[in-house]
mmCIF file of C-alpha atoms in Angstrom:
data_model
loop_
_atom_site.group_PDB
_atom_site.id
_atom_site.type_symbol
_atom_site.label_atom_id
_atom_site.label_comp_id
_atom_site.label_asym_id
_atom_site.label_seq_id
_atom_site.Cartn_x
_atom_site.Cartn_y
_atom_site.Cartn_z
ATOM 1 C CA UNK A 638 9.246 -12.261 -10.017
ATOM 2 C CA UNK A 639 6.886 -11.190 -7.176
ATOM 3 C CA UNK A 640 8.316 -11.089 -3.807
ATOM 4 C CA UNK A 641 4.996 -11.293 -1.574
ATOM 5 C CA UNK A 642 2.460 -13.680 -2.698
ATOM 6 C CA UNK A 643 -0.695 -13.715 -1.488
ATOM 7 C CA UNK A 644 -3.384 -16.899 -1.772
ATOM 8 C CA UNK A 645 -6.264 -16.668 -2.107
ATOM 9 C CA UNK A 646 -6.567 -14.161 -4.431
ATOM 10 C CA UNK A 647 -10.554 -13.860 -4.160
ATOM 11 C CA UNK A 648 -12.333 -15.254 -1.117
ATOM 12 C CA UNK A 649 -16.281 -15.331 0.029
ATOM 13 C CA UNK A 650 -17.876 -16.220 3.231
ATOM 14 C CA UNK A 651 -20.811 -16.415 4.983
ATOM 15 C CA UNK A 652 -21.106 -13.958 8.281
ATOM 16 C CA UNK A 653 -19.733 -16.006 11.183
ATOM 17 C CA UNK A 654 -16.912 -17.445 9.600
ATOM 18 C CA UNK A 655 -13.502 -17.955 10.337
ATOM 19 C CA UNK A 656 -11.284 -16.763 7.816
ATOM 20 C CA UNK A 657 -7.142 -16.811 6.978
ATOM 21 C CA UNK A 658 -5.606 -15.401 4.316
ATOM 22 C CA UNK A 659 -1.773 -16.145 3.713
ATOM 23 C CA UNK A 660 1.131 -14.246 2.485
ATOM 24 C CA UNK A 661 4.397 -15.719 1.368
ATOM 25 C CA UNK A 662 7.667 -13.249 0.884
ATOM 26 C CA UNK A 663 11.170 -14.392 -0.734
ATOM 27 C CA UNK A 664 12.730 -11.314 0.130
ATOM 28 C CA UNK A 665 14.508 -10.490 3.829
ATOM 29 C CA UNK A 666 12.451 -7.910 5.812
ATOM 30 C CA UNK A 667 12.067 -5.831 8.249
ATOM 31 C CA UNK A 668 8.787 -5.946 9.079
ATOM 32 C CA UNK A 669 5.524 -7.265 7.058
ATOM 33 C CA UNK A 670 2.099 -5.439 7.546
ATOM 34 C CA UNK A 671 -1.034 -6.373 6.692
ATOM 35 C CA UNK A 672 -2.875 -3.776 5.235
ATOM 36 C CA UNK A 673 -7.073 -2.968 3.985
ATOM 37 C CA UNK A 674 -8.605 -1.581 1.000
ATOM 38 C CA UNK A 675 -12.176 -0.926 1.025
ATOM 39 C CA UNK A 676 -13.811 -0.563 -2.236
ATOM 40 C CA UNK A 677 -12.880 3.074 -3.634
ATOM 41 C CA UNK A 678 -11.288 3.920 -0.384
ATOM 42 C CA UNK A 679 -7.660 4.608 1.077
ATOM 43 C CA UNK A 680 -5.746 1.701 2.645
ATOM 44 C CA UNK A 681 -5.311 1.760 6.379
ATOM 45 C CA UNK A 682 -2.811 0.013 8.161
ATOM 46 C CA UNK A 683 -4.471 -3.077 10.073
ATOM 47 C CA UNK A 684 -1.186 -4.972 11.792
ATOM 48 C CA UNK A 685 2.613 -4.472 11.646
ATOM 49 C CA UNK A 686 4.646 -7.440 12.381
ATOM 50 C CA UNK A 687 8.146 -8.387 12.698
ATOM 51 C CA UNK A 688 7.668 -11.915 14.571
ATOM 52 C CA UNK A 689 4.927 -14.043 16.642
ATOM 53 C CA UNK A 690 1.319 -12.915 17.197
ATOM 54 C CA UNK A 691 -0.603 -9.632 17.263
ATOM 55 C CA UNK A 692 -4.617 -9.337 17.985
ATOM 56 C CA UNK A 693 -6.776 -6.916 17.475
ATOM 57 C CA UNK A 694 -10.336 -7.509 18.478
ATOM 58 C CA UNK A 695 -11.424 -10.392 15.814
ATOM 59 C CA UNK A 696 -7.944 -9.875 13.545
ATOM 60 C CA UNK A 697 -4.964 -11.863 14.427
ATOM 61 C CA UNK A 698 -1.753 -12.213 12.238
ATOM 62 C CA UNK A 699 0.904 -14.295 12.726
ATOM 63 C CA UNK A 700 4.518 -14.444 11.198
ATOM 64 C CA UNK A 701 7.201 -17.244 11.012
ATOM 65 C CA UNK A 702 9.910 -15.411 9.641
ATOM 66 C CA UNK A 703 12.406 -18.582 9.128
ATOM 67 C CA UNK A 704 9.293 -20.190 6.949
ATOM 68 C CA UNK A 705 8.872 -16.433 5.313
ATOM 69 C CA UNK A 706 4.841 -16.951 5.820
ATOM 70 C CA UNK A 707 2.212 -14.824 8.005
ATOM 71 C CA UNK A 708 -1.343 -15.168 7.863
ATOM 72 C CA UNK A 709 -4.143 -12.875 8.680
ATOM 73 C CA UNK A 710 -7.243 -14.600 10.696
ATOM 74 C CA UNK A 711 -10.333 -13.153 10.686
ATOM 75 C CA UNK A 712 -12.574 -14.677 13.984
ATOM 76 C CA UNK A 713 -16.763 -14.210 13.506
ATOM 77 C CA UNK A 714 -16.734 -12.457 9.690
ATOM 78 C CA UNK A 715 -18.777 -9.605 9.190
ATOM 79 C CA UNK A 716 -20.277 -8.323 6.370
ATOM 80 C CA UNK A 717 -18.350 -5.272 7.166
ATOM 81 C CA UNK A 718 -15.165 -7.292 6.852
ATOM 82 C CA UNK A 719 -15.397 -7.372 3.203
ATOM 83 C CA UNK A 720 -12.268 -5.172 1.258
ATOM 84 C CA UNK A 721 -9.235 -6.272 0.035
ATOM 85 C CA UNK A 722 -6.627 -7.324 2.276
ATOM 86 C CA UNK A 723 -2.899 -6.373 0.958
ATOM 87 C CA UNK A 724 0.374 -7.854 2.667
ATOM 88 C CA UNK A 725 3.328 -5.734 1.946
ATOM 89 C CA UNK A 726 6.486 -6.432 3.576
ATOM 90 C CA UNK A 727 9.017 -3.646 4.325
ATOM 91 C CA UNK A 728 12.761 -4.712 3.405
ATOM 92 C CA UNK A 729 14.236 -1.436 5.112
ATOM 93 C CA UNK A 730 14.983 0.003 1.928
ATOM 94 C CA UNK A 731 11.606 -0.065 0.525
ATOM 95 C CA UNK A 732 7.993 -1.757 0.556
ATOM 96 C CA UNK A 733 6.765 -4.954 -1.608
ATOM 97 C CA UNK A 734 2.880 -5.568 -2.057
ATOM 98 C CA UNK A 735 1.006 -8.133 -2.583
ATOM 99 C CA UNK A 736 -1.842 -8.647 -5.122
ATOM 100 C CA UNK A 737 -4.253 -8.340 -2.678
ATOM 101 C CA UNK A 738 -7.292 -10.816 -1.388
ATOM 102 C CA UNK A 739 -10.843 -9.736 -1.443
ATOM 103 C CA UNK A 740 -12.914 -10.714 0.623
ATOM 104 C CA UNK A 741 -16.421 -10.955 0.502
ATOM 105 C CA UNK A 742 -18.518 -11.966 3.783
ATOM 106 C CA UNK A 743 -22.341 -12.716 2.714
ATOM 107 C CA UNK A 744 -24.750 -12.055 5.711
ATOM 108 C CA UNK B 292 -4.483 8.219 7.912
ATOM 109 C CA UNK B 293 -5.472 11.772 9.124
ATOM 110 C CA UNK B 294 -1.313 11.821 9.013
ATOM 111 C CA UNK B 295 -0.597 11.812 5.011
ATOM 112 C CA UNK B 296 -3.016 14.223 2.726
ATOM 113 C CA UNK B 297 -3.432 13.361 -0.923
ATOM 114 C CA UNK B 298 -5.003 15.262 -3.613
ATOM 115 C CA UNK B 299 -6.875 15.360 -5.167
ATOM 116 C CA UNK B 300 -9.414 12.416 -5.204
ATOM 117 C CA UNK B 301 -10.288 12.091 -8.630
ATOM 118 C CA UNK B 302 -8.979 13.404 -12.075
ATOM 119 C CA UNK B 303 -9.423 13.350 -15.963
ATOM 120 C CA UNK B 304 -6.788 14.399 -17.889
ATOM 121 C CA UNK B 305 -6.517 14.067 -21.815
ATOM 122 C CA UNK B 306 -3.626 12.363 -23.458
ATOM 123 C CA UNK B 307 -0.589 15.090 -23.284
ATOM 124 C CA UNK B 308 -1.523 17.387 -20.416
ATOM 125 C CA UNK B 309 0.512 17.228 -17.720
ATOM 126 C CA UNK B 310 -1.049 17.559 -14.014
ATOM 127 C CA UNK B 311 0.468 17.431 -10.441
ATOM 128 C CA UNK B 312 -0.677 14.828 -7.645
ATOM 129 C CA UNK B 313 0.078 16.963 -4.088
ATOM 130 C CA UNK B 314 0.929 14.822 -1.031
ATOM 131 C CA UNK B 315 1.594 16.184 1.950
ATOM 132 C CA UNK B 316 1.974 14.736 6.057
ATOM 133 C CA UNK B 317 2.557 16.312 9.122
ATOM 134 C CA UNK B 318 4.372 13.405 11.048
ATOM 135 C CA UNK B 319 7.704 13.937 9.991
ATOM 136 C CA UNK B 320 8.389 11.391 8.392
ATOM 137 C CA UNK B 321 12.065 11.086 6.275
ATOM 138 C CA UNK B 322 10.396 8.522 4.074
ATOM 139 C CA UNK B 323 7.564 9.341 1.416
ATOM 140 C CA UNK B 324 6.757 7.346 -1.622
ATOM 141 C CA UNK B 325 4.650 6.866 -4.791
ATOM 142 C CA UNK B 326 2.752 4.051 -5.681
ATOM 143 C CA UNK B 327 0.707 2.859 -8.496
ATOM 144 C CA UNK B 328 -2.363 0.390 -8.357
ATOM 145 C CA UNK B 329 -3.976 -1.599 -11.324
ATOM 146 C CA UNK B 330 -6.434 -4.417 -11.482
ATOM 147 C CA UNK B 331 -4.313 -7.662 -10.537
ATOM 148 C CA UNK B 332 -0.726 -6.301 -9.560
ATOM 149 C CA UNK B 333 0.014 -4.960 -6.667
ATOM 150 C CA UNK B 334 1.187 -1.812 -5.777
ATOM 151 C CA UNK B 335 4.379 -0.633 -7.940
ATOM 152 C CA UNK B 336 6.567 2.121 -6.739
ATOM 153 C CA UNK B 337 7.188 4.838 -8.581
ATOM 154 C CA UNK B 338 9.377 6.949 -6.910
ATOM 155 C CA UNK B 339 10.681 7.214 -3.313
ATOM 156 C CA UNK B 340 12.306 9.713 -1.367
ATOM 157 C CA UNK B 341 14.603 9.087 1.801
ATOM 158 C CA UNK B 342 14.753 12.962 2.816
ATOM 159 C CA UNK B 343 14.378 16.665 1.365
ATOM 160 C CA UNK B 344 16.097 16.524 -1.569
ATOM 161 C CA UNK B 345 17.094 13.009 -2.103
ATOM 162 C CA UNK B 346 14.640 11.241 -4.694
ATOM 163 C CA UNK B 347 15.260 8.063 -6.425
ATOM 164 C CA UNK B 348 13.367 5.799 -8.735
ATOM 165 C CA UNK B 349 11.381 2.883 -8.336
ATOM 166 C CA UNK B 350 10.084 0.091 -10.191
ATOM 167 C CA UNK B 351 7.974 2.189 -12.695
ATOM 168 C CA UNK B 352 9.269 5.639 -12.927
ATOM 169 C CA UNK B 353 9.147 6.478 -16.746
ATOM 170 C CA UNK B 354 7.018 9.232 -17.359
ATOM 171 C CA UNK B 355 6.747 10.626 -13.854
ATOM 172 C CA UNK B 356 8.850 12.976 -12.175
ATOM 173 C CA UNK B 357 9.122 14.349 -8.593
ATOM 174 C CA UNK B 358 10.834 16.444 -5.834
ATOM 175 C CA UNK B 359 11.749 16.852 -2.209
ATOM 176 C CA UNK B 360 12.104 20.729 -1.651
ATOM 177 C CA UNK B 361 10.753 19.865 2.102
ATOM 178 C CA UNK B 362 10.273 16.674 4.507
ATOM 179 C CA UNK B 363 6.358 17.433 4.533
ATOM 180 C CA UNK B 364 5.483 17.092 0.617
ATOM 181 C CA UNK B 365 6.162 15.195 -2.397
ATOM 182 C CA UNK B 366 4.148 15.867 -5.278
ATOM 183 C CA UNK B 367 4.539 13.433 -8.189
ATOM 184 C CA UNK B 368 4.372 14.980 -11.416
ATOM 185 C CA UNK B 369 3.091 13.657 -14.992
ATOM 186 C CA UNK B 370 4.626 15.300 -17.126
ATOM 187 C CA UNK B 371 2.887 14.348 -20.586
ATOM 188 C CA UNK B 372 0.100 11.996 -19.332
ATOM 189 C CA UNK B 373 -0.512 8.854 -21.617
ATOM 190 C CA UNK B 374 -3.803 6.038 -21.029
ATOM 191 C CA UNK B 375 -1.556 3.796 -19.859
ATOM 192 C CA UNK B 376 -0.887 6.077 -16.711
ATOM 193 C CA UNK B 377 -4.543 5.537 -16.215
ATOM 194 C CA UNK B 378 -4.528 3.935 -12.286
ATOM 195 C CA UNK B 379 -4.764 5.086 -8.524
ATOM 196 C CA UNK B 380 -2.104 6.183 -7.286
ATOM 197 C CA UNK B 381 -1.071 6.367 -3.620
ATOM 198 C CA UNK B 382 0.875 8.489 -1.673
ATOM 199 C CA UNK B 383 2.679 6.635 1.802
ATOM 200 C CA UNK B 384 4.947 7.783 4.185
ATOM 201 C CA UNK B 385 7.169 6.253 7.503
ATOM 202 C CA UNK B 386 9.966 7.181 9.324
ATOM 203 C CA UNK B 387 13.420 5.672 7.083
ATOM 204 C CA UNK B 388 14.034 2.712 10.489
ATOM 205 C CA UNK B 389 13.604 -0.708 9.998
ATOM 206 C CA UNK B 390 9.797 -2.356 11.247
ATOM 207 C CA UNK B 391 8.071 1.476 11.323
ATOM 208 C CA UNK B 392 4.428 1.749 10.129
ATOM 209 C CA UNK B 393 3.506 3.177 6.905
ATOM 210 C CA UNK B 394 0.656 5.743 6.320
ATOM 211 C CA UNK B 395 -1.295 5.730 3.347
ATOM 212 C CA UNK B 396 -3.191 8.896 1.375
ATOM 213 C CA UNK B 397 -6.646 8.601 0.577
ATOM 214 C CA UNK B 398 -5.257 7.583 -3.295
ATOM 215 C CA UNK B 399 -5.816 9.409 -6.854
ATOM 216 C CA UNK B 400 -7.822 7.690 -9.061
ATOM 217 C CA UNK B 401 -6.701 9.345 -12.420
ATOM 218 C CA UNK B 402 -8.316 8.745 -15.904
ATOM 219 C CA UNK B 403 -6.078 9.202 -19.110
ATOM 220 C CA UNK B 404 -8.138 9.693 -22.228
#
């Protein structure tokens, strides 16, 4: 049973795109955070949510927590864009991951 | 995630040795935790930790061990390391309220042979 689930699971682009990447949860939480993974690197926190809208220059994430969905837009991909992006949701007691997307933005 | 220190970055072991993954963060943060990543799951706890020396397990604790002797470190411990331990492993910490931010170590990317 996974608790976050993440679609799609593998993603590519060309540069200039618009992008969205969804996460589904079953569990009750806290808050949900979308999170990146850079090939061979650490994972850095990119958004923490607990309702609505956040932006951060061209990442927005959204959450509806009665439908238990957020999304994470990406506005103008960049080649630089490309990692994996992981949604883990935090149920006060302890985090749940997804899989993961990756993302790869072609130039 | 200049907060949460994790080392080190890369390690062989052979099958048996035992080896100990250091984390460490300055933020004072009551919550730390252990985390394991392999291709197509997502990450699996290991063990958690809600203060100095309270530790509990997590989804995938058998053949790891750790302690709590302060709120800054956590070092997870293999005790006999086996292939199948073969992953990255992360180190994350936040302060034990609901809707706080996580910080993440750099990972260990450990190699059982």
């Amino acid at each position: 049973k996974n608790e976050v689930e993440q679609s799609p699971q593998n993603l590519t682009a060309q540069e200039g795109e618009f992008i969205t990447i969804n996460c589904s949860y079953s569990v009750g939480i806290s808050a949900l955070h979308w999170l990146q993974q850079h090939p061979g690197g650490g994972i850095v926190s990119l958004f923490m949510l607990s309702s609505g809208k956040k932006k951060h220059g061209r990442l927005i994430a959204t959450i509806n927590i009665q439908e238990k969905h957020s999304s994470l837009h990406i506005t103008a991909s960049h080649p630089r864009d490309s990692a994996v992006y992981i949604c883990a949701v935090n149920t006060g007691n302890q985090f749940y991951f997804g899989t993961g997307t990756s993302l790869t933005v072609i130039p | 995630n200049a907060g949460v220190t994790q080392t080190p970055k890369f390690q062989v072991l052979k099958t048996g040795q035992s080896m100990t993954l250091q984390c460490a963060q300055d933020m004072n943060h009551e919550y730390m935790s252990w985390y394991r990543q392999d291709p197509g799951m997502g990450l699996r706890l290991i063990h958690y930790s809600v203060g100095a020396g309270i530790t509990d397990q997590g989804e995938v604790p058998n053949g790891y061990n750790v302690s709590r002797s302060t709120t800054e470190d956590f070092p997870l411990r293999l005790l006999s390391a086996a292939p199948s331990q073969t992953s990255v492993y992360f180190c994350a910490s936040s302060y034990f309220r609901q809707g706080t931010e996580a910080f993440f170590g750099q990972g260990t990317r450990l190699t059982v042979v």
